[in-house]
Coordinates of C-alpha atoms and ligand atoms in Angstrom, one line a residue:
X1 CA 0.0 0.0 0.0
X2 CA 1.4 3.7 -0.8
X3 CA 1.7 5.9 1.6
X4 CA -0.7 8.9 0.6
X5 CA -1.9 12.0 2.7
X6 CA 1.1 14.0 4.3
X7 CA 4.6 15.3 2.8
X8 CA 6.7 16.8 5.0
X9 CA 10.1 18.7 3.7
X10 CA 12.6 19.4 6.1
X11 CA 16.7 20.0 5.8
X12 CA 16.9 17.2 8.2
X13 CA 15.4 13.6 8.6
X14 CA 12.8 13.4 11.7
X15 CA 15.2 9.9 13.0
X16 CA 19.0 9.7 14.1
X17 CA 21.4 7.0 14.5
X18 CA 21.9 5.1 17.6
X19 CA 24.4 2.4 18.4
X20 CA 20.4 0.6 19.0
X21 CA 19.1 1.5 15.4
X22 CA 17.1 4.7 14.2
X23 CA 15.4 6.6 16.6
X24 CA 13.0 9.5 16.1
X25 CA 15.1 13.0 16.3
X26 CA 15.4 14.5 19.5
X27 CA 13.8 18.3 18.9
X28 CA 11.1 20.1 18.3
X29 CA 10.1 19.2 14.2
X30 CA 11.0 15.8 14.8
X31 CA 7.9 15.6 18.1
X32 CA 5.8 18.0 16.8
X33 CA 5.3 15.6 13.4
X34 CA 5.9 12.5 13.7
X35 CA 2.9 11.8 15.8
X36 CA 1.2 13.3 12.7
X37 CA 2.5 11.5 10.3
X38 CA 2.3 8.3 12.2
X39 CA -1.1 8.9 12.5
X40 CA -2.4 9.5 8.9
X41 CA 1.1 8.2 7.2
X42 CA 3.2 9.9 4.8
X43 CA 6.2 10.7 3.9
X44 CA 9.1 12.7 5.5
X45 CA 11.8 14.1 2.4
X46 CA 14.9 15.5 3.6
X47 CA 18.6 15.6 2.4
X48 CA 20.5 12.9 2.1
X49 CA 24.1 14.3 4.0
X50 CA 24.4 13.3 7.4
X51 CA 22.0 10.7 7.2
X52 CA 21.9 8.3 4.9
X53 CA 19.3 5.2 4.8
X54 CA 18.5 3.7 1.8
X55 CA 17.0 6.4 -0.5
X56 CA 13.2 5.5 -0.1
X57 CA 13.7 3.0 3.0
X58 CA 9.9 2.6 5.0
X59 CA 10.9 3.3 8.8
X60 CA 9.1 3.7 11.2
X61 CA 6.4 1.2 12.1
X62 CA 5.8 1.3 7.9
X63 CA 3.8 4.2 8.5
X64 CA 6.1 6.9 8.0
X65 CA 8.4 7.0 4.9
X66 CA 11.8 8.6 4.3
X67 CA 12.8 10.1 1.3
X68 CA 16.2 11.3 0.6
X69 CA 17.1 13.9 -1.8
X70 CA 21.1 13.4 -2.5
X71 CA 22.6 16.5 -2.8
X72 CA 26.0 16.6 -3.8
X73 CA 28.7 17.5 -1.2
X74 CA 29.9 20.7 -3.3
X75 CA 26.4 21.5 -3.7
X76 CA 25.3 20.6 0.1
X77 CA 28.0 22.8 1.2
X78 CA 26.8 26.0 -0.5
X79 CA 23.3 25.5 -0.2
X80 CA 23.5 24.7 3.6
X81 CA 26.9 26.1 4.8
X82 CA 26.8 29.1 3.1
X83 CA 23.3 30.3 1.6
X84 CA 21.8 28.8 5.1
X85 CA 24.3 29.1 7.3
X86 CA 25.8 32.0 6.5
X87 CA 23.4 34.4 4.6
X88 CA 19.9 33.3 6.1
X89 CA 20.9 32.5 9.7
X90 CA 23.2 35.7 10.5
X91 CA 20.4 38.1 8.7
X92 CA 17.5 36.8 9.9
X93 CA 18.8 37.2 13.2
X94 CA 20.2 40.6 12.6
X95 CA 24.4 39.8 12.4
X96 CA 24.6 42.0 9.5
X97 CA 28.7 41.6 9.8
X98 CA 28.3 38.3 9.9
X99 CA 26.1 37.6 6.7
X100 CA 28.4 36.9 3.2
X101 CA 26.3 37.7 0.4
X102 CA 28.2 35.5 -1.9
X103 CA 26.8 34.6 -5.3
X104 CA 27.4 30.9 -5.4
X105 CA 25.8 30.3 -2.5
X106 CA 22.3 31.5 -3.7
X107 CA 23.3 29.1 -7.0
X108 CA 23.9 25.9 -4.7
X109 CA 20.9 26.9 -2.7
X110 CA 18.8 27.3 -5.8
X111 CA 19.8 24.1 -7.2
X112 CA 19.1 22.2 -3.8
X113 CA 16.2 23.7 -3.9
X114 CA 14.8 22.1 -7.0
X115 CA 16.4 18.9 -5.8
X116 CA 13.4 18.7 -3.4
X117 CA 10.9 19.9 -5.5
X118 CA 12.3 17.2 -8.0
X119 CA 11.8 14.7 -5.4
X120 CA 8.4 15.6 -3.9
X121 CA 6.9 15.7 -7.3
X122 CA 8.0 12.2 -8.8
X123 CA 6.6 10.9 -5.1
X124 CA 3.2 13.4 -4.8
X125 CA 0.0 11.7 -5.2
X126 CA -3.7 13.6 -6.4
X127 CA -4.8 14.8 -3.0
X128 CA -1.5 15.3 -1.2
X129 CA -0.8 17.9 1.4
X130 CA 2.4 19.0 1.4
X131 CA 4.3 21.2 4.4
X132 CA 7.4 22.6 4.1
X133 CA 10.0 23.9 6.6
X134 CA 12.0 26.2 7.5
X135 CA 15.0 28.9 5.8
X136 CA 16.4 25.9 3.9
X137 CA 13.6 25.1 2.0
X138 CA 12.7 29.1 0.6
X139 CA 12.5 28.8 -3.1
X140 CA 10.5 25.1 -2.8
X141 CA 6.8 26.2 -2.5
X142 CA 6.6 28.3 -5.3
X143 CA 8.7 25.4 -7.7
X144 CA 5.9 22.7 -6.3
X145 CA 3.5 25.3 -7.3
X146 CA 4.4 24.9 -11.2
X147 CA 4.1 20.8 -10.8
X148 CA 1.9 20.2 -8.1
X149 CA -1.6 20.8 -7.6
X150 CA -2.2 19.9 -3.3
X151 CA -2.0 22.4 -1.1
X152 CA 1.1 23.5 0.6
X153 CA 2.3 25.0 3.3
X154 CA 5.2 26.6 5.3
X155 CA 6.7 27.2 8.1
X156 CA 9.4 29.6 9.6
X157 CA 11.3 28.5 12.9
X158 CA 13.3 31.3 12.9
X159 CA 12.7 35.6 13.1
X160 CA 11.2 36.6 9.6
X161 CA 13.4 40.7 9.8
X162 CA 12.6 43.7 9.8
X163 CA 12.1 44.4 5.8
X164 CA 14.7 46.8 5.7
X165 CA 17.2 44.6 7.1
X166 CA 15.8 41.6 4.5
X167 CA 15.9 44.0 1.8
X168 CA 19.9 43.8 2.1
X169 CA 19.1 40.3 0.1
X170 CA 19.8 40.9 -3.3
X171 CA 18.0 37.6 -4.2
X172 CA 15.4 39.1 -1.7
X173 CA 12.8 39.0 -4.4
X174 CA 13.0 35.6 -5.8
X175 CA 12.8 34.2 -2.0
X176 CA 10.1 35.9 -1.2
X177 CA 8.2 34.9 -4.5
X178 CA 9.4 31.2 -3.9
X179 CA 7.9 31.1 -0.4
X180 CA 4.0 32.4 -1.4
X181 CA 3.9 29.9 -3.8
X182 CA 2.5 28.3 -0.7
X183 CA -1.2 28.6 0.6
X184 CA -0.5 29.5 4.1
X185 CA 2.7 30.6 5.4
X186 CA 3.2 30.0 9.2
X187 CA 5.7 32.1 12.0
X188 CA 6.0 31.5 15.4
X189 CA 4.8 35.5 16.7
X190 CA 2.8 38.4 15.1
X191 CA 6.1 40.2 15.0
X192 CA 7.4 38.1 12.2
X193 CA 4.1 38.2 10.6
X194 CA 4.0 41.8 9.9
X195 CA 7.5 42.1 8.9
X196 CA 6.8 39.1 6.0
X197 CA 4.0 41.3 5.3
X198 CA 5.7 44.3 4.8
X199 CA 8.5 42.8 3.3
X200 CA 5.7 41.4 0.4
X201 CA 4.1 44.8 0.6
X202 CA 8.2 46.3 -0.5
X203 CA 8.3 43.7 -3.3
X204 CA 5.3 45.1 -5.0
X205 CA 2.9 42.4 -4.0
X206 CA -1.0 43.3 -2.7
X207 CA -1.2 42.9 1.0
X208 CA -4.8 43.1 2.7
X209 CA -5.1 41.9 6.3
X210 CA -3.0 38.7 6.9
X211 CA -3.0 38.1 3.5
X212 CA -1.1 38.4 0.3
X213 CA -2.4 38.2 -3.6
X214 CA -0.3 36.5 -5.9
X215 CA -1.7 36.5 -9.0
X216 CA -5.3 34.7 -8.8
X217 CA -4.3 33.5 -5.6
X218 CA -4.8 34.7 -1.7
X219 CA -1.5 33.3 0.5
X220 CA -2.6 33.4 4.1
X221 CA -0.2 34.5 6.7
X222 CA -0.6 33.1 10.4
X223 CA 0.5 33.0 13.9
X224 CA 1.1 29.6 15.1
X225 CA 3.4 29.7 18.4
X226 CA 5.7 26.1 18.6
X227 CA 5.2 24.2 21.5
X228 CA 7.2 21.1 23.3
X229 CA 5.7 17.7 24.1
X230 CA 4.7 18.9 27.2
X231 CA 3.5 15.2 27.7
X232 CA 7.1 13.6 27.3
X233 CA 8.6 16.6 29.9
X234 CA 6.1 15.8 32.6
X235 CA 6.8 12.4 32.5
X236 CA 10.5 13.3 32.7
X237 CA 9.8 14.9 35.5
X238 CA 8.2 12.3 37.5
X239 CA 11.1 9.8 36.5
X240 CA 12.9 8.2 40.1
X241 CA 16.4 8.3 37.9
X242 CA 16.2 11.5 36.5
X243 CA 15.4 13.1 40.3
X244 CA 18.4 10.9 41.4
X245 CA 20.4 12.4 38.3
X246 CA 19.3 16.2 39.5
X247 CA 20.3 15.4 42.9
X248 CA 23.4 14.2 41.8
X249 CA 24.0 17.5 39.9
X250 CA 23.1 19.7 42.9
X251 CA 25.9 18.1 45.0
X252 CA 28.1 18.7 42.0
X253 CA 27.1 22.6 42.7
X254 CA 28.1 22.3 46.2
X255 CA 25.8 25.7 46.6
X256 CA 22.3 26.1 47.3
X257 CA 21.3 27.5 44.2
X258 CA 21.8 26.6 40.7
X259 CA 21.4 28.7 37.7
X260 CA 21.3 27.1 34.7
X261 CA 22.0 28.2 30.8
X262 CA 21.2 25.5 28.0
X263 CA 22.1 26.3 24.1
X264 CA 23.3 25.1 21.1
X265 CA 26.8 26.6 20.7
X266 CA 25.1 29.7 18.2
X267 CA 26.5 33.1 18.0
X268 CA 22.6 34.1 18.8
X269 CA 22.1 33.1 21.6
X270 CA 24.3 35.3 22.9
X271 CA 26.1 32.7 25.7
X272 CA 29.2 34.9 25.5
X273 CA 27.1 38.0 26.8
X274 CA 25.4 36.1 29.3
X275 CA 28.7 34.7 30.7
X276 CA 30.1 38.3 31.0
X277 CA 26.8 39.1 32.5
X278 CA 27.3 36.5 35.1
X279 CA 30.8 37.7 36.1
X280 CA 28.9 41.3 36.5
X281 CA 27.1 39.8 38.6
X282 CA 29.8 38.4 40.8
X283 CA 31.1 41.4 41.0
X284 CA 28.4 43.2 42.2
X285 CA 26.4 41.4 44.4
X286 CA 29.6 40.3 46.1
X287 CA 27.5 38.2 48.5
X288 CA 26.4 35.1 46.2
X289 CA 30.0 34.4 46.4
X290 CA 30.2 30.8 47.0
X291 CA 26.4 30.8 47.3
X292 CA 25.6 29.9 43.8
X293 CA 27.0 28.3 40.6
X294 CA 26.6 28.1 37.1
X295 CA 26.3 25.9 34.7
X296 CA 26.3 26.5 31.0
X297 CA 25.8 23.7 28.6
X298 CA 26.8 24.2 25.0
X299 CA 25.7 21.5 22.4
X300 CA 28.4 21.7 19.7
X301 CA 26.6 23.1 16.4
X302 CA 27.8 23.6 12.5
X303 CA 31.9 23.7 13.9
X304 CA 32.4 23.8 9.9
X305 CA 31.7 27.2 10.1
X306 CA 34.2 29.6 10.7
X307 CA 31.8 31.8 13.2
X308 CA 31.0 28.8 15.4
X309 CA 34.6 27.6 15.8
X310 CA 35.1 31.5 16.1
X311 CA 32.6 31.8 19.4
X312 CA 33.9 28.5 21.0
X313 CA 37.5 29.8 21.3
X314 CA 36.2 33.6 22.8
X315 CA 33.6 31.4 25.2
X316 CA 36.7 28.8 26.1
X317 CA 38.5 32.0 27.0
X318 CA 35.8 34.1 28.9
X319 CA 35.0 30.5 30.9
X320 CA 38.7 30.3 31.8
X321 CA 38.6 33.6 32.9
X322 CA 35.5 33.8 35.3
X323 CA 36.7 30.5 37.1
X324 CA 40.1 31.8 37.3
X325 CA 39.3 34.9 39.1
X326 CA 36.2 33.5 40.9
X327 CA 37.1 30.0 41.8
X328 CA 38.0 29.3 45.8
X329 CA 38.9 26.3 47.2
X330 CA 35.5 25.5 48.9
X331 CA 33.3 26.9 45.6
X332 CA 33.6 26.4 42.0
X333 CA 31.8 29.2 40.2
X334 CA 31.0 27.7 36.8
X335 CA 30.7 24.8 35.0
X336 CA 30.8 24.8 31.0
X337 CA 29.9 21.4 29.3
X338 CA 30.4 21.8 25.6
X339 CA 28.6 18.2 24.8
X340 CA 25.0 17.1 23.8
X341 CA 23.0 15.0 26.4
X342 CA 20.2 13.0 26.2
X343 CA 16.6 14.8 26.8
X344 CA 16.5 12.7 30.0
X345 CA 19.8 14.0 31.1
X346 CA 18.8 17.8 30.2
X347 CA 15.4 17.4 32.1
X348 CA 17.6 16.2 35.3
X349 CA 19.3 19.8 34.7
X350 CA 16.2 21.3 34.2
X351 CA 14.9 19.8 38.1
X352 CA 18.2 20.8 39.4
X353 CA 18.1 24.7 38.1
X354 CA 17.0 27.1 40.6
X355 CA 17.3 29.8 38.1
X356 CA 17.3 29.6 34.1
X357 CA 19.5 32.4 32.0
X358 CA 18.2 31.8 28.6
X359 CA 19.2 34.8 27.1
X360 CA 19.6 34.9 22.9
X361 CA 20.5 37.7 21.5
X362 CA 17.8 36.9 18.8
X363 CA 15.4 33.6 18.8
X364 CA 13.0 32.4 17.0
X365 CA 11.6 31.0 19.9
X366 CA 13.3 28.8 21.9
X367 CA 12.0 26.0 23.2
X368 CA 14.3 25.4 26.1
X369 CA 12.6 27.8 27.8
X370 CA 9.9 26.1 27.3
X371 CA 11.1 22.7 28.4
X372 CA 12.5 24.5 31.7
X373 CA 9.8 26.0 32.8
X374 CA 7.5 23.1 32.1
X375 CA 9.7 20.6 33.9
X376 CA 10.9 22.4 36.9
X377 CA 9.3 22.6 40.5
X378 CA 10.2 25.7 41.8
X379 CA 12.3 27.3 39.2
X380 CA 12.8 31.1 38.1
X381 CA 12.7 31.3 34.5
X382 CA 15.0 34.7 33.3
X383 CA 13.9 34.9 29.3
X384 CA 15.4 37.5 26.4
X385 CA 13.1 40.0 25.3
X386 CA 14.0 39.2 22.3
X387 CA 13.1 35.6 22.0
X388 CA 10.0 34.7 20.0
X389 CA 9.0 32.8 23.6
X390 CA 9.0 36.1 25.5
X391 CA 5.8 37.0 23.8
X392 CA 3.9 34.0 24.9
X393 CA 6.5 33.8 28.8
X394 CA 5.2 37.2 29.9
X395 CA 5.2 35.7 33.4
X396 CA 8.8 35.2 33.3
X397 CA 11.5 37.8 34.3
X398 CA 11.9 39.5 30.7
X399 CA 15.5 40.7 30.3
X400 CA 17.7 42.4 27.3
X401 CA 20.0 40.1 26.6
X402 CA 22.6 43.3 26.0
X403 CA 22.5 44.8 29.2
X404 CA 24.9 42.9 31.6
X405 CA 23.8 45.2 34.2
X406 CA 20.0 44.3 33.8
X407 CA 20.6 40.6 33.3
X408 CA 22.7 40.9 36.8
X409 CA 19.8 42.5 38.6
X410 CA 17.6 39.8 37.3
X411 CA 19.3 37.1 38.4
X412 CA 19.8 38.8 41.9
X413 CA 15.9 39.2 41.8
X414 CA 15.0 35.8 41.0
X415 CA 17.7 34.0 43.2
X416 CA 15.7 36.2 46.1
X417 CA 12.0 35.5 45.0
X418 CA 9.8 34.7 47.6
X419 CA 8.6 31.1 47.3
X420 CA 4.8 32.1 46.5
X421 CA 5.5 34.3 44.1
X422 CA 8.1 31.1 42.4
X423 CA 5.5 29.3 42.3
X424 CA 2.7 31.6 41.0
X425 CA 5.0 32.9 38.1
X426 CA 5.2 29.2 37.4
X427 CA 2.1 27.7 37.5
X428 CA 0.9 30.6 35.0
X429 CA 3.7 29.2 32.6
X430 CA 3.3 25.9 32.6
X431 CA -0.3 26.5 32.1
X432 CA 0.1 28.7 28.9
X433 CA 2.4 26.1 27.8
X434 CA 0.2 23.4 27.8
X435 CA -1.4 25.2 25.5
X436 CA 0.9 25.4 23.0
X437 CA 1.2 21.7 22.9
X438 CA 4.1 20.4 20.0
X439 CA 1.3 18.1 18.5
X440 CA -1.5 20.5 19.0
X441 CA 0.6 22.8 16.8
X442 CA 1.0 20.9 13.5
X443 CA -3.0 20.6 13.9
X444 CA -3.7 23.6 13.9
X445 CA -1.8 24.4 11.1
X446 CA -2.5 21.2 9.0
X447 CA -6.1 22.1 10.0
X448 CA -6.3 25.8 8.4
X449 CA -4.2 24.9 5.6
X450 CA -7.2 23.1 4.7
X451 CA -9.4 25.9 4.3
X452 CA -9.0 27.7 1.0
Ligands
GDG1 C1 15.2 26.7 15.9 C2 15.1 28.2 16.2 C3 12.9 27.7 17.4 C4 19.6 21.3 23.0 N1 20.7 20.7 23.4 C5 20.5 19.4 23.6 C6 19.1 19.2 23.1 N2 18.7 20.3 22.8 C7 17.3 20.5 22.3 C8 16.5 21.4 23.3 C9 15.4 22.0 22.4 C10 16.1 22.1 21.0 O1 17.3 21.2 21.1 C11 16.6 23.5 20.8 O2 15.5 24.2 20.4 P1 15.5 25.8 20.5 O3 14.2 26.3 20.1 O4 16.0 26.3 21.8 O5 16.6 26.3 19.4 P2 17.1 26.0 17.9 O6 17.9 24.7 17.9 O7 17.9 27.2 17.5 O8 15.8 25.9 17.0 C12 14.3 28.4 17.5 C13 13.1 26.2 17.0 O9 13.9 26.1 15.8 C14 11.7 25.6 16.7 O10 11.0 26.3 15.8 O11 12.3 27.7 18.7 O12 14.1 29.8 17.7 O13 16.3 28.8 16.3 O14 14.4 21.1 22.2 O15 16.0 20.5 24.3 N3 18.5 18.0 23.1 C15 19.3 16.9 23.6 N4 20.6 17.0 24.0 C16 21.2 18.2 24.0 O16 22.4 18.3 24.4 N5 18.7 15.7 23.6

């Protein structure tokens, strides 16, 4: 029997390798559609590098399907380190200085691009849905529109800019008039709503409301906020091994209160501000001296790129330096782990946190947050303002993540928070983000998408 109903496009495949087999992917795409796809079956089409079943191998109970699209290594290298990696990422996050608007990036990207649409059409059936994610995947809704007739939609993880800043895009054009070739186009806040629209509004296009005409069609823009299996964290949570685990990290502390900071090794999440905001706050509130500790973990991320390998030496360096000047024989000020752990390992962190610093300099969201405040008992959540999540967290303590002395005085405000109010603050976030349920998410969407 084919498997008919769903396509999902993604850079990445939704399973990883394990020394036990394939398992599903740890992260949010991976939770948030699986259980979809499972459930109606379909296909999953993603790129062939760094994973690499047979092309076309049924995983997955026989339900779900993976499809590769083999992309050669020159190729996969411009369209994802470079067009990706360093043109998308960098602007859409507003690190102008960081963004290399180099010509045969946007080629390799291009031709990737029609690698998937390639790919999706020789496997699309009459009827098909297809959804497509993310910066990787910009020019692919409006080639599927040329070959396919199912609807299709899209959805941006990351901060759609402002469109002045996107506007510095010489190809700026052609990806916005490859992403409304889709039906509805999803972001995670209003924010980036509004600056897509205005960005189609600067191209010439007709915007009225939420939505864009392209031609004879209406593209619909929405809001649909990413959640976490908020399922899958409470469960965590109640887990005998992963309390033992938290306890275990405590005593590693050797303080009474923990603060916490949990990010992939990524220039925006600004861990190299929040370090130097921590030292700040050493300095000033002189009397958490050997009452407290840190601990950052970093999950090594795209070391191919020059910027990343960049940040690891300048965070290696700034580390070396706190616990240098800091460190005492009874009281180790901070911990850095630059290694990935499993999700029950990070939900032991999350237990043992008093305090979280989740402070990007620029998120799309940012799920962590999420997953900390969910998980945690009596934890302080301490959230950029300038993370998609802040817009949802409002009961956390919002903070800009350039102002060491602000981020200082927030941590000294949540290390002192009075128990009721701890658990108030909290209660109101885990509720809100039981709302925003992973699965409930690609529902929603899958559900308006529907609607013409
Ligand atoms: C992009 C956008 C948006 C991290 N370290 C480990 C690990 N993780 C997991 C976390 C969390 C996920 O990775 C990270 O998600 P974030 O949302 O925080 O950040 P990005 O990776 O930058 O994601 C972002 C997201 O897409 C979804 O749309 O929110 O703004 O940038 O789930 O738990 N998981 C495990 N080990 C680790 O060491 N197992």
């Amino acid at each position: 029997m084919k498997n008919m109903g769903l396509i999902i496009v993604a850079n990445r495949a939704p399973f990883r390798r394990t020394p036990q087999g394939l398992v599903p992917a740890v992260g949010g795409l991976a939770t948030a559609l699986l259980p979809v796809l499972e459930a109606q079956g379909g296909t999953w089409v993603a790129a062939s590098t760094g994973f690499k079943p047979h092309p076309g191998t049924t995983l997955h109970d026989g339900r779900v399907r993976v499809e590769e699209v083999p992309l050669p290594e020159k190729e996969w290298q411009g369209y994802y380190g470079g067009f990706s990696n360093r043109v998308l990422w960098p602007l859409c996050h507003y690190f102008l200085e960081k963004v290399e608007l180099r010509r045969e990036f946007y080629l390799d990207y291009q031709r990737a691009n029609r690698r998937f649409a390639d790919k999706v059409a020789q496997i699309y059936r009459e009827g098909d849905t297809v959804f497509v994610q993310d910066y990787h995947l910009l020019l692919l809704p409006r080639l599927l529109r040329e070959r396919i007739s199912g609807r299709i939609g899209f959805f941006f993880h990351i901060p759609w800019p402002s469109s002045g800043v996107f506007r510095i895009l010489p190809w700026g054009r052609s990806l916005v008039e490859g992403v409304l070739g889709a039906d509805l186009i999803g972001f995670h806040t209003q924010e980036y709503a509004e600056n897509f629209l205005r960005t189609a509004a600067y191209y010439g296009y007709t915007v009225t409301g939420q939505r864009v005409q392209v031609g004879e069609r209406w593209v619909r823009v929405e809001v649909h906020p990413l959640g976490i299996d908020s399922q899958r964290f409470a469960e965590l949570a109640r887990q005998p091994h992963v309390h033992l685990h938290a306890q275990a990290l405590k005593r590693l502390a050797g303080t009474n209160h923990l603060i916490l900071g949990v990010d992939r090794l990524d220039y925006t999440k600004g861990i190299l501000e929040r370090l130097l905001a921590y030292e700040r706050f050493l300095q000033a509130y002189p009397h958490w001296r050997g009452r407290v500790a840190f601990f950052q973990i970093a999950t090594p991320s795209r070391t191919s790129v020059s910027a990343y390998r960049e940040l690891k030496r300048k965070v290696d360096e700034v580390v070396g330096r706190i616990i240098g000047s800091f460190l005492r024989e009874d009281w180790v000020p901070l911990r850095y782990f630059y290694q990935t752990y499993t999700q029950e390992d990070l939900a032991a962190f999350y237990l043992a946190a008093d305090v979280a610093l989740i402070t990007p300099l620029r998120d799309g969201m940012n799920l962590v947050a999420l997953e900390y405040a969910y998980t945690s008992q009596n934890g302080v959540l301490v959230l950029s303002n300038l993370a998609g999540a802040a817009e949802y967290l409002r009961e956390a303590i919002l903070v800009n993540p350039y102002d060491l002395d602000g981020i200082a005085a927030a941590l000294d405000q949540a290390l002192r928070m009075p128990q009721r109010e701890r658990q108030e603050r909290l209660s109101a976030l885990k509720e809100r983000i039981s709302q925003m349920d992973v699965q409930g998410w690609a529902l929603r969407f899958l559900e308006s998408l529907k609607r013409k």
